[in-house]
């Protein structure tokens, strides 16, 4: 059996043990004797036959039907021989997307924690927003990583969920519990959480740093650059799931529109500088306003989506807009504290030059960020099953007392 197959076996056993408990310890040996894989790591086709033979064996033939049923479920869970078609493998793109969101959320809550003073006051509402954003993003990443077919990604995933267990007491004091499935849950009442608790859990050298490190490695393994930035968290946590909406149809339309208008701004900018295409304040104002209005609608709708990954894109765009604030101002576009855009007054636009507009838009910059996020949102709303967080299809990791660490050391 290859190292990769052994890693998958260990992970699947841990997942099954979380669901069923430490039952049927002989399963690992039956797995190996069942010859599910040959010495080259190639899957054989007789795993189901092995289950049938085990059920008829002396040790199981006299067991009651309930026991046999549980045995069968556990066997299939560990050995991947479920009757259902295997269509839940996460794509590299979806893992890259969710790991990026988790890394950004970890950076954000780390920044928030570091700004607190030991023994100081805590703005509970602000902390709740930061913590919920972190919890949602972390859980979405764990969900996708657990469905990966990439051995290295699986290794990082197991390490981070085990690290979550190590930090469980610290997280609990900060109002976050680690469940038996290793997903995080934010408590509804955070009134007793102290600044010291938050700084310990999420400040420098806390759990956030561990998430940033492992999310960065996972992101790099799936094609990302492995670096993150602290995003502004505007999403209110007072909303219930029912207050978010399934606006995938609207998002598809806005995705196409915002990309079209971003391209229009690029085309206008690239056409400047010739005698036939000089800067015209009226033409530029119309082009800029069309883009700004659609962009704001796009971000507003994304923040209302019942898909947490889409909402994360809205947060990310708000952060990007703030990062490009001064560049956009040079082109007569203002960015407010919420990341919303607006076109400057006519007098300001009249003073602009082709050089100003080209400085802001000639080399991609913010427009490229918008296009990239629009593509991500389009993929999310077009293929929710493959790329969005689905709480009904979580992957259970077990803290298997050293066994998993032994595999991934």
PDB file of C-alpha atoms in Angstrom, residues 48 51 76 80-86:
ATOM      1  CA  UNK A  48     -17.546  -5.184  -1.874  1.00  0.00           C
ATOM      2  CA  UNK A  51     -17.647  -7.175   2.865  1.00  0.00           C
ATOM      3  CA  UNK A  76     -18.239   1.351   3.369  1.00  0.00           C
ATOM      4  CA  UNK A  80     -15.010   4.129   0.083  1.00  0.00           C
ATOM      5  CA  UNK A  81     -17.357   1.474  -1.270  1.00  0.00           C
ATOM      6  CA  UNK A  82     -20.602   3.371  -0.764  1.00  0.00           C
ATOM      7  CA  UNK A  83     -23.454   2.523  -3.131  1.00  0.00           C
ATOM      8  CA  UNK A  84     -23.748   6.216  -3.903  1.00  0.00           C
ATOM      9  CA  UNK A  85     -21.768   7.634  -6.789  1.00  0.00           C
ATOM     10  CA  UNK A  86     -18.643   9.487  -5.720  1.00  0.00           C
TER      11      UNK A  86
END
